[in-house]
XYZ file of C-alpha atoms in Angstrom:
521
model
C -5.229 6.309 7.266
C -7.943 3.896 6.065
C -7.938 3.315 2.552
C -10.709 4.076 -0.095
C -12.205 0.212 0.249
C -12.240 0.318 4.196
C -14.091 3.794 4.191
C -16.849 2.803 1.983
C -17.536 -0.448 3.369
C -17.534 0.968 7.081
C -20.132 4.001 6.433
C -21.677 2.907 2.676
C -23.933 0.242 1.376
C -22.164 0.630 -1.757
C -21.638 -2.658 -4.086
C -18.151 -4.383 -3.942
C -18.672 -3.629 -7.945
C -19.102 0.178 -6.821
C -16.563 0.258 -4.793
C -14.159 -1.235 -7.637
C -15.582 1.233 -10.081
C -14.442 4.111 -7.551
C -11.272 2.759 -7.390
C -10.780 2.782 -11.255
C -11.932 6.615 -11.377
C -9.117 6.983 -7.958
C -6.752 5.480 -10.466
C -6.807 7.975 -13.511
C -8.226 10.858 -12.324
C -4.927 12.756 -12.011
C -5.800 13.640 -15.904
C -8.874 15.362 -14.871
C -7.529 16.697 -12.580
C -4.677 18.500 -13.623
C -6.266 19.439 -17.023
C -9.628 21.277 -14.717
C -6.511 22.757 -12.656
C -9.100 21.658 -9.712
C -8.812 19.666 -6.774
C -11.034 16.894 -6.850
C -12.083 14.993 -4.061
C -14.606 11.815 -4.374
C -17.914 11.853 -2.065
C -19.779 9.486 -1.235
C -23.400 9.310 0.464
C -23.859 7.894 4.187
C -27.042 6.216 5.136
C -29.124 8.547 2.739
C -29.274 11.237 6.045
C -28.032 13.557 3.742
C -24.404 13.654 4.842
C -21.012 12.765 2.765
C -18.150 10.730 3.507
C -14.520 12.012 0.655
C -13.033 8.760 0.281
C -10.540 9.960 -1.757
C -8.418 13.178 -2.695
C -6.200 14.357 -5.808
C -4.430 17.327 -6.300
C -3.505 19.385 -9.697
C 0.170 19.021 -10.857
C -0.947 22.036 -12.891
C -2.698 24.458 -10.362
C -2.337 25.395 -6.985
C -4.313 23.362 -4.528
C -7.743 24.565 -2.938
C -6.829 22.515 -0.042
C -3.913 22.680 2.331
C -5.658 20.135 4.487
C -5.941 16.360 3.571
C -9.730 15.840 3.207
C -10.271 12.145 3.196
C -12.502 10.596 5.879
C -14.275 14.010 6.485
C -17.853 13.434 6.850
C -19.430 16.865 5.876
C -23.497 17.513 5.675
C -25.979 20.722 5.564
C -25.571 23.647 3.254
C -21.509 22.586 2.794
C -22.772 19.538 0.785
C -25.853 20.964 -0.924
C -24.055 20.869 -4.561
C -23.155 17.255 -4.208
C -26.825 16.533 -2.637
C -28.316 18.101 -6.030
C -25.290 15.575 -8.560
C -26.237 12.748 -6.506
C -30.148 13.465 -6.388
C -30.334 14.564 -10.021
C -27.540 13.269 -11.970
C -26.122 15.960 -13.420
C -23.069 18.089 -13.243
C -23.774 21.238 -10.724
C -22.068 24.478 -11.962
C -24.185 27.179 -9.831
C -23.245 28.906 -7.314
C -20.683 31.472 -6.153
C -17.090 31.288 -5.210
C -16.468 29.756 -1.430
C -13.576 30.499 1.022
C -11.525 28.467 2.673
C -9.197 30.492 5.015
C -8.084 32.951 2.657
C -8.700 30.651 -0.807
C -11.160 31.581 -2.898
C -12.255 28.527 -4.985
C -15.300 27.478 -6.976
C -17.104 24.109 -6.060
C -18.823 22.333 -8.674
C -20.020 18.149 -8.284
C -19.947 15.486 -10.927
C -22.147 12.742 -10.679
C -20.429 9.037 -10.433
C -22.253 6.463 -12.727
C -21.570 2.474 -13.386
C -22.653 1.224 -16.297
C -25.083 -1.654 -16.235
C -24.263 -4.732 -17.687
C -26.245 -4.281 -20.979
C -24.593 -1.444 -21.679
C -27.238 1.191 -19.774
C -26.054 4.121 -17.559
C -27.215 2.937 -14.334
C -27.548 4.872 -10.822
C -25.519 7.583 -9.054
C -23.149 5.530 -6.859
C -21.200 8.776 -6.057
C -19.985 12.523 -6.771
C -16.694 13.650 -7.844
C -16.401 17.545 -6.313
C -14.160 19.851 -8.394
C -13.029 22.363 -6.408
C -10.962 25.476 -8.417
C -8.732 27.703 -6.254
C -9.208 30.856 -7.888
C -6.740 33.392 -6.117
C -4.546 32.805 -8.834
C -6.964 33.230 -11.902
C -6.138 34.997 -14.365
C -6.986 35.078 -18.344
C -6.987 31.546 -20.054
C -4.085 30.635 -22.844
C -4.945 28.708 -25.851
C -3.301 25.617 -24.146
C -5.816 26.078 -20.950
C -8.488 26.456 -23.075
C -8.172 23.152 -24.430
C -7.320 21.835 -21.113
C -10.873 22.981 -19.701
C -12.737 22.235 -22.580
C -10.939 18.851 -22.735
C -11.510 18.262 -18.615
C -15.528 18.873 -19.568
C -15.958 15.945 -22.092
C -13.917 13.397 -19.383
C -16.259 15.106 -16.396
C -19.737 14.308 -18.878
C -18.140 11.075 -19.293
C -17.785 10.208 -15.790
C -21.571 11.747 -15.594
C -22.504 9.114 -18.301
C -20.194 5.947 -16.880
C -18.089 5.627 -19.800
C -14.631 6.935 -17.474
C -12.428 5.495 -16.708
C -11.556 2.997 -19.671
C -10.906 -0.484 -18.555
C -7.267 -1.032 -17.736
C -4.978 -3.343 -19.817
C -3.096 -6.321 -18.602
C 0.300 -5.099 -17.587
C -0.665 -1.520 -17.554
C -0.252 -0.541 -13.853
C 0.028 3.368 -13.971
C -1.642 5.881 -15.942
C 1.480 7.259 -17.731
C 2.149 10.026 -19.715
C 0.425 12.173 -17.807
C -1.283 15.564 -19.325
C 2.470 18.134 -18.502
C 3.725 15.133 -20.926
C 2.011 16.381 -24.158
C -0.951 16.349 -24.975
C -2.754 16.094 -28.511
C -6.449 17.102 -29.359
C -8.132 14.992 -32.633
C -11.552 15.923 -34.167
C -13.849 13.518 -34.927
C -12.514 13.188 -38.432
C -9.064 12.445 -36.524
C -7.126 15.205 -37.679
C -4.994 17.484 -35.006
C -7.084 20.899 -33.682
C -4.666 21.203 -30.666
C -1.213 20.467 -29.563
C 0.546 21.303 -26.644
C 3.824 22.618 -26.966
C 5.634 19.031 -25.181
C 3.367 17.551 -27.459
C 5.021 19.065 -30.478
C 8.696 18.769 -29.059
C 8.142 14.815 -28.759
C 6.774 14.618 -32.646
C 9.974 16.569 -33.315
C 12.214 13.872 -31.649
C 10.245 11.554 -34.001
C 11.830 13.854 -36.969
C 8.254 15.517 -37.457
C 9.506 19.411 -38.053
C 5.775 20.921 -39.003
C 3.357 22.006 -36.834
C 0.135 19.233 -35.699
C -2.204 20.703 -36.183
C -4.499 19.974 -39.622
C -2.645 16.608 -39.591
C -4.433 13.236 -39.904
C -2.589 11.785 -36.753
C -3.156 7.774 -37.593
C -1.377 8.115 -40.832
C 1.259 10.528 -39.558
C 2.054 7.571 -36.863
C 2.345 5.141 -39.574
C 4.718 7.474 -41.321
C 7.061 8.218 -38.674
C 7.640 4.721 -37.118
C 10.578 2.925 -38.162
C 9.028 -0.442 -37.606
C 6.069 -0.709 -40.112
C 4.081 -2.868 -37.933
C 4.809 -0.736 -34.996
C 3.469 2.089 -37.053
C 0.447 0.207 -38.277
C -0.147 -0.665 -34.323
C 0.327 3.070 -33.140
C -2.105 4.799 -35.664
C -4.888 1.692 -35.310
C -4.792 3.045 -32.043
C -5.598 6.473 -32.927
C -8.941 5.159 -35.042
C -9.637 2.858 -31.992
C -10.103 5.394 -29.839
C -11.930 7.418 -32.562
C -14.885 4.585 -32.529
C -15.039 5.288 -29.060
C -12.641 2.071 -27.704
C -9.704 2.568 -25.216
C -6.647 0.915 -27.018
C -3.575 -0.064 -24.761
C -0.510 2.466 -24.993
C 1.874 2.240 -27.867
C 5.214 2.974 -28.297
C 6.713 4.355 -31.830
C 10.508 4.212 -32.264
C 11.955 6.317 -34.727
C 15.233 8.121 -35.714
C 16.785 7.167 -32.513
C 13.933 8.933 -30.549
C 10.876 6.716 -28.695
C 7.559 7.957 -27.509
C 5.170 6.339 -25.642
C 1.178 7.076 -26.346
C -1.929 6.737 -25.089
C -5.545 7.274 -27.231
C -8.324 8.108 -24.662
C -11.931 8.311 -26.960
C -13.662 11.348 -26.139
C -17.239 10.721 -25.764
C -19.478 13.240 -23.803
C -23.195 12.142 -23.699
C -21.976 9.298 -25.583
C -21.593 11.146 -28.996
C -17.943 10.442 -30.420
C -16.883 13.875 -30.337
C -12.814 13.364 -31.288
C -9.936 11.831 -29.134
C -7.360 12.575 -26.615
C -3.471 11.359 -26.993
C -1.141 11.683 -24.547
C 1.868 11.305 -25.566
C 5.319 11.385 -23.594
C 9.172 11.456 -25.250
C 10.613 8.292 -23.430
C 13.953 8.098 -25.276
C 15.960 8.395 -22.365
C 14.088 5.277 -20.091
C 14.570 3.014 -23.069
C 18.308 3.721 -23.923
C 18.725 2.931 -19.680
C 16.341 -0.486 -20.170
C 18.718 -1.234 -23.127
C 21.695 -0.561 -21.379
C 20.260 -2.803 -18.351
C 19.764 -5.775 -20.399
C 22.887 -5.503 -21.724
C 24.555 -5.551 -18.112
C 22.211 -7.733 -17.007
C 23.113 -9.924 -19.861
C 27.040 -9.866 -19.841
C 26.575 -10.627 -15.391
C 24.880 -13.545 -16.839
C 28.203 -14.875 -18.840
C 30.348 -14.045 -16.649
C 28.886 -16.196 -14.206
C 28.268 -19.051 -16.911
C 31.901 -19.020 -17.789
C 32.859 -18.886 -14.298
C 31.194 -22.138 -13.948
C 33.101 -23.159 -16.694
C 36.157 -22.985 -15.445
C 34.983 -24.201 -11.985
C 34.013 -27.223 -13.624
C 37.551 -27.201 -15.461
C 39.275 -26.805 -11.865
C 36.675 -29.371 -10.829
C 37.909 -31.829 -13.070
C 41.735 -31.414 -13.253
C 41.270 -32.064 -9.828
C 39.596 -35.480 -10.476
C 42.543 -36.283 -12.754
C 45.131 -35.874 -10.312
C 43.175 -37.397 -7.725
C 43.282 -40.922 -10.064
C 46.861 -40.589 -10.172
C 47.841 -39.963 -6.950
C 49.294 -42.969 -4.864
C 48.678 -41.884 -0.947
C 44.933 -42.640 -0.088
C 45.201 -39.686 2.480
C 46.328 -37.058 -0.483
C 43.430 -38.776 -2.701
C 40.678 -38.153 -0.747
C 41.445 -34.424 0.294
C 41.303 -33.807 -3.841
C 38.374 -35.656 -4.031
C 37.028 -33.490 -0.899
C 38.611 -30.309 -2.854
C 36.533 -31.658 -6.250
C 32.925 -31.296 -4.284
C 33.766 -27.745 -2.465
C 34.492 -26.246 -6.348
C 31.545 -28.089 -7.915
C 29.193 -27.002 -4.817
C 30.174 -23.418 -5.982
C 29.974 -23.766 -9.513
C 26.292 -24.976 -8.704
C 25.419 -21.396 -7.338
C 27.554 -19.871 -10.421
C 25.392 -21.910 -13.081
C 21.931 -21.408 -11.253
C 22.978 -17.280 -11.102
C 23.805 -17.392 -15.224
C 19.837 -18.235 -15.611
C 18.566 -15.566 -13.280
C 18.021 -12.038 -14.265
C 19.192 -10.588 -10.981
C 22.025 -11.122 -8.544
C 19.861 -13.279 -6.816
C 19.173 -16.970 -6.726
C 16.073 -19.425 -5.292
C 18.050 -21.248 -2.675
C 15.931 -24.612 -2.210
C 16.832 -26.261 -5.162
C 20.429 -25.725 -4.651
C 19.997 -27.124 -1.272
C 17.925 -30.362 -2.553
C 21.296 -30.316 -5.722
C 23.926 -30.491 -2.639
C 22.034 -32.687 -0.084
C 21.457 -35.531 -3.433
C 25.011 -35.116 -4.434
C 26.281 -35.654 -0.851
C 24.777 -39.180 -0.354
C 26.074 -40.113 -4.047
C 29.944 -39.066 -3.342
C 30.478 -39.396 0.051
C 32.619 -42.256 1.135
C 30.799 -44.624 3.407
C 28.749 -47.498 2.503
C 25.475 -46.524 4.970
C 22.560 -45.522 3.414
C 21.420 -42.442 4.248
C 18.308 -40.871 3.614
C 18.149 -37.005 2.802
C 15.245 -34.272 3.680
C 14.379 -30.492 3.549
C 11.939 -28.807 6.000
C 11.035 -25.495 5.653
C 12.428 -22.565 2.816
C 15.096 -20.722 1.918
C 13.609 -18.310 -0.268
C 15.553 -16.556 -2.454
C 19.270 -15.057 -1.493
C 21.743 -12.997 -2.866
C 24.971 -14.199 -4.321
C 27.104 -13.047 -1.550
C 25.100 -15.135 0.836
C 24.412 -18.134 -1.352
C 27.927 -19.063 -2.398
C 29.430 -18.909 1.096
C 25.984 -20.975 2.799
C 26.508 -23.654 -0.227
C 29.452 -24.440 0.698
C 28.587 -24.519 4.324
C 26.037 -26.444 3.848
C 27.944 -29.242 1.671
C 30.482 -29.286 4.563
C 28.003 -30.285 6.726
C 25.522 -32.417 4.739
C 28.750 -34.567 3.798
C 30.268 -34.574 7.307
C 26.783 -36.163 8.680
C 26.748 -38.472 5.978
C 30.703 -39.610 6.259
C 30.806 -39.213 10.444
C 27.499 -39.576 11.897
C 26.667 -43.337 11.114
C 28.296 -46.341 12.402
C 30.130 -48.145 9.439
C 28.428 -51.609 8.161
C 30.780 -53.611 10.719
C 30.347 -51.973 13.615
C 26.510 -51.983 12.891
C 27.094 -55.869 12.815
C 28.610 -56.098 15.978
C 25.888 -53.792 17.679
C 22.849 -54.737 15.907
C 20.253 -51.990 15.993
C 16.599 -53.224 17.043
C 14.046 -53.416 14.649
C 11.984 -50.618 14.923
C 15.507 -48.263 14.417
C 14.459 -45.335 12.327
C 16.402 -45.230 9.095
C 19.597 -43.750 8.796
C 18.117 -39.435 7.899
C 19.806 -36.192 7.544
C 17.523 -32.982 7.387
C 17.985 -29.509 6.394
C 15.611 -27.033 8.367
C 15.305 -23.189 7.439
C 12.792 -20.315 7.874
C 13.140 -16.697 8.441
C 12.917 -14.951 11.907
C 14.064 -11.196 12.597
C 15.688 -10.396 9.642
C 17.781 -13.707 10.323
C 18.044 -16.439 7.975
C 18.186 -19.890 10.489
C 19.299 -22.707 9.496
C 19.560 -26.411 11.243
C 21.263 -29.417 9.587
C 20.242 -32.551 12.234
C 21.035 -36.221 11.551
C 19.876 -39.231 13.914
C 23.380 -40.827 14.118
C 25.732 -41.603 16.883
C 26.018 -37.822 17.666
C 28.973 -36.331 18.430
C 32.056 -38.126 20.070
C 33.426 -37.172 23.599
C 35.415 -34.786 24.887
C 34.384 -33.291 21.477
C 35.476 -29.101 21.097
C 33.246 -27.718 18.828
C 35.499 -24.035 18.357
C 38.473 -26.337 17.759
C 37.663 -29.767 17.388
C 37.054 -31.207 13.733
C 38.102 -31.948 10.954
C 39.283 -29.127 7.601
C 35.662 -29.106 6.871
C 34.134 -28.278 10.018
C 36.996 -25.730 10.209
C 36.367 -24.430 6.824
C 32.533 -23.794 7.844
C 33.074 -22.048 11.256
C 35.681 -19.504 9.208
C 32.536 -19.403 6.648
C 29.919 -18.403 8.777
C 31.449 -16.347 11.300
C 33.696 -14.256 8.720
C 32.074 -14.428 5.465
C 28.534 -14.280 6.278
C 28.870 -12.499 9.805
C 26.439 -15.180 11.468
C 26.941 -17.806 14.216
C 27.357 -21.543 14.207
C 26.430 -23.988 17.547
C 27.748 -27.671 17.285
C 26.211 -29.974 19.750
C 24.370 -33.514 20.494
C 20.374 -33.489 19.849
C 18.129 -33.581 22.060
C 16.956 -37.258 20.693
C 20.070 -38.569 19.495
C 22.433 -37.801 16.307
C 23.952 -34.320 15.840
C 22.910 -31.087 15.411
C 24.363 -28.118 13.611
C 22.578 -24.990 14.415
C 23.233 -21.751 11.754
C 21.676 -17.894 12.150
C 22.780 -15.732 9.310
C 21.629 -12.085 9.078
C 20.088 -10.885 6.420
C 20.748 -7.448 4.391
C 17.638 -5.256 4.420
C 16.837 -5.793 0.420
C 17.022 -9.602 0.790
C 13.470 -10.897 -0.359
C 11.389 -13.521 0.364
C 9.621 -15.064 -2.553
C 7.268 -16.933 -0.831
C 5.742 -13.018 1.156
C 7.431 -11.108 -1.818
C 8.471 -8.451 0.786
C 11.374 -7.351 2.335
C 13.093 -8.845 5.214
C 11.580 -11.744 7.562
C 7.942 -13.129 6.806
């Protein structure tokens, strides 16, 4: 289905400013709508021929719906749209009329006119028309709470009328939360309490509030009941902010064990400060799971530092022995063993500074392929280069793929280039390219494929590549095809030197920083 932005652009002349301003009112009207216990359903006007285009549909959590049907991209015109045609030409909310049926729904239309706000300040033209459509087959006579509700839902509808609603959003505020089934508190201009909804009053209580709301300055009751006395100070300026007819961000108070979340929304109708709206919301529960998340997240994090640690330790008794050890054969597989541990500690120390069990791959790739041209024991240099992007990878796939890779980037180093004497028996001609390895990777069908090519001798004759090799190369085939269930193909380039061809799968959460979506780019 198109979205909001597509429909108005295709059938509209409407402003890309407009159009933003329809998306803010798309964005919060769930609180008009489920304190009118209406439908409402966004119109806007095509080509002035008198006809309507909804854009854009919400449904009460509060009320039953008028509409079984989805309405958006229904393009409606004649008598149907005739209270929309008199909001839009006139500017003012349209109440007349009699109930309509739809099937065997009774519900009562009425149209709020859309405004944006000038620049200076100045209620400017009617962009659009918010219709509020009541299904009345359930009506029935109005509680105290629904009576504020309504009379509530008729200040934010006047303010839409008058351009003042939505508020601007804050940074970092992506959702609308607590919603109106939350709690919801009623201030008078004075700020004091004239209605509070029953969730309302249960989330005070948390707070260790035992009296009833109502009567009760709310700004100083905030600062009262937080334990934090900034926190409190922040929480009730909020409360007068939104009493001078501002739209403070949300604020949290913590007390006794208990934390609620609030939002101030100024209540302005025909721009006279008339009072203020707070939602508020008892999240106790979501911050004792945050807390316990940081914690976890927090102890994975030492664990893999110390694990690191004692890699490192391993790493280095190794070292030690390796000094002391006569044979040259038995001194270089320790010295072999000393890279393998210190190639996995790398992926253990980079996961101890990440907040997930995930770690950016191309800098432990540009770590390996650095430390491989430092340690490895020939005297040809040998130049090393990344094409292309890991992205990021989970543990499970990192350590077993560094370890691969440091096989490999070592064995092209050690294996792939003719020692100094043999290159001064066979002198290369002048314009030989310098000695190169490169690591190539990118993303195809949920596989992860990686090349590692160097421009050396290639590989010898009669060569085997499922048995032939050395530990390492046997070590990486046992690698890739067990541990990370992929495939490995071993053979001369098509220019020269050697080429070691990888395909890894990857899981279905694995992410991609670089698209920041799931699976392949």
């Amino acid at each position: 289905m198109s979205t909001l932005r597509d429909l108005a652009e295709e059938h509209t002349a409407l402003r890309p400013a407009d159009i933003d301003h329809l998306h803010r009112i798309a964005g919060d009207w769930q609180l008009l709508s489920d304190l009118s216990f209406a439908d409402l359903l966004l119109w806007v006007p095509v080509d002035g021929d008198g006809t309507f285009l909804c854009v854009a549909q919400v449904r009460p959590t509060t009320a039953p719906t008028a509409y079984l049907d989805d309405q958006v991209g229904r393009i409606v015109g004649g008598a149907e749209v005739a209270h929309l045609e008199v909001a839009h030409r006139q500017g003012r909310i349209w109440r007349e009329g009699d109930p309509v049926w739809y099937g065997d729904v009774p519900a009562r239309h009425e149209a709020i006119p859309v405004r944006l706000r000038t620049g200076d300040g100045e209620a400017g033209e009617v962009i659009a028309v918010v219709g509020r459509d009541t299904n009345l087959s359930t009506a029935r006579t109005p509680s105290q709470l629904e009576l504020n509700y309504l009379t509530t839902a008729d200040d934010l509808a006047q303010m839409i009328a008058d351009g003042t609603f939505p508020p601007p959003r804050h940074p970092g505020e992506t959702t609308s939360a607590p919603r109106v089934g939350d709690g919801l508190v009623r201030l008078d201009a004075n700020g004091k309490v004239t209605y509070a909804s029953p969730n309302a009053q249960s989330a005070y209580r948390r707070l260790g509030y035992a009296s009833h709301l109502v009567g009760e300055d709310l700004a100083k009751l905030h600062r009262r009941l937080a334990g934090d006395p900034l926190e409190g100070t922040d929480a009730g300026n909020a409360v007068l902010a939104a009493l001078r007819g501002e739209a403070p961000p949300r604020r949290e108070i913590d007390a006794r064990g208990a934390t609620m979340l609030t939002r101030a929304l100024p209540l302005m109708p025909a721009g006279v400060p008339i009072g203020a709206l707070v939602l508020v919301r008892d999240i106790t529960e979501v911050r004792r799971r945050d807390r316990a998340l940081i914690t976890k997240d927090a102890t994975i994090r030492e664990i893999h530092h110390r694990v690191k640690n004692n890699l490192q330790t391993v790493a280095a008794l190794l070292r030690l022995q390796a000094r002391r050890v006569a044979m040259p054969e038995a001194r270089v597989a320790l010295e072999e063993s000393v890279r393998r541990v210190a190639s996995i500690a790398l992926v253990h120390e980079t996961l101890s500074l990440s907040s997930d069990e995930a770690v950016e791959f191309d800098g432990i790739v540009d770590r390996v392929a650095s430390a491989a041209t430092e340690v490895a024991a020939t005297e040809v240099s040998v130049g090393m280069r990344r094409r292309g992007t890991f992205g990021v990878l989970p543990a499970e796939i990192a350590t077993s793929l560094v370890m691969v890779l440091n096989e490999l980037l070592l064995n092209a180093v050690e294996h792939g280039f003719p020692p100094a004497d043999e290159e001064a028996a066979a002198p290369s001609p002048a314009d030989a390219p310098r000695p190169e390895v490169v690591v190539s990777a990118h993303r195809a069908r949920k596989q992860l494929h990686v090349t590692v090519t160097d421009n050396g001798r290639g590989l010898p004759e009669q060569f085997d590549a499922e048995r032939g090799g050395n530990l390492g190369l046997q070590i990486v085939r046992a690698l890739v095809t067990g541990e990370l269930r992929g495939t490995i193909d071993l053979r001369n380039g098509a220019d020269g030197g050697t080429e070691a061809a990888i395909v890894v799968p990857l899981a279905r959460g694995t992410t991609d920083r670089l698209t920041g979506r799931a699976g392949p780019p």
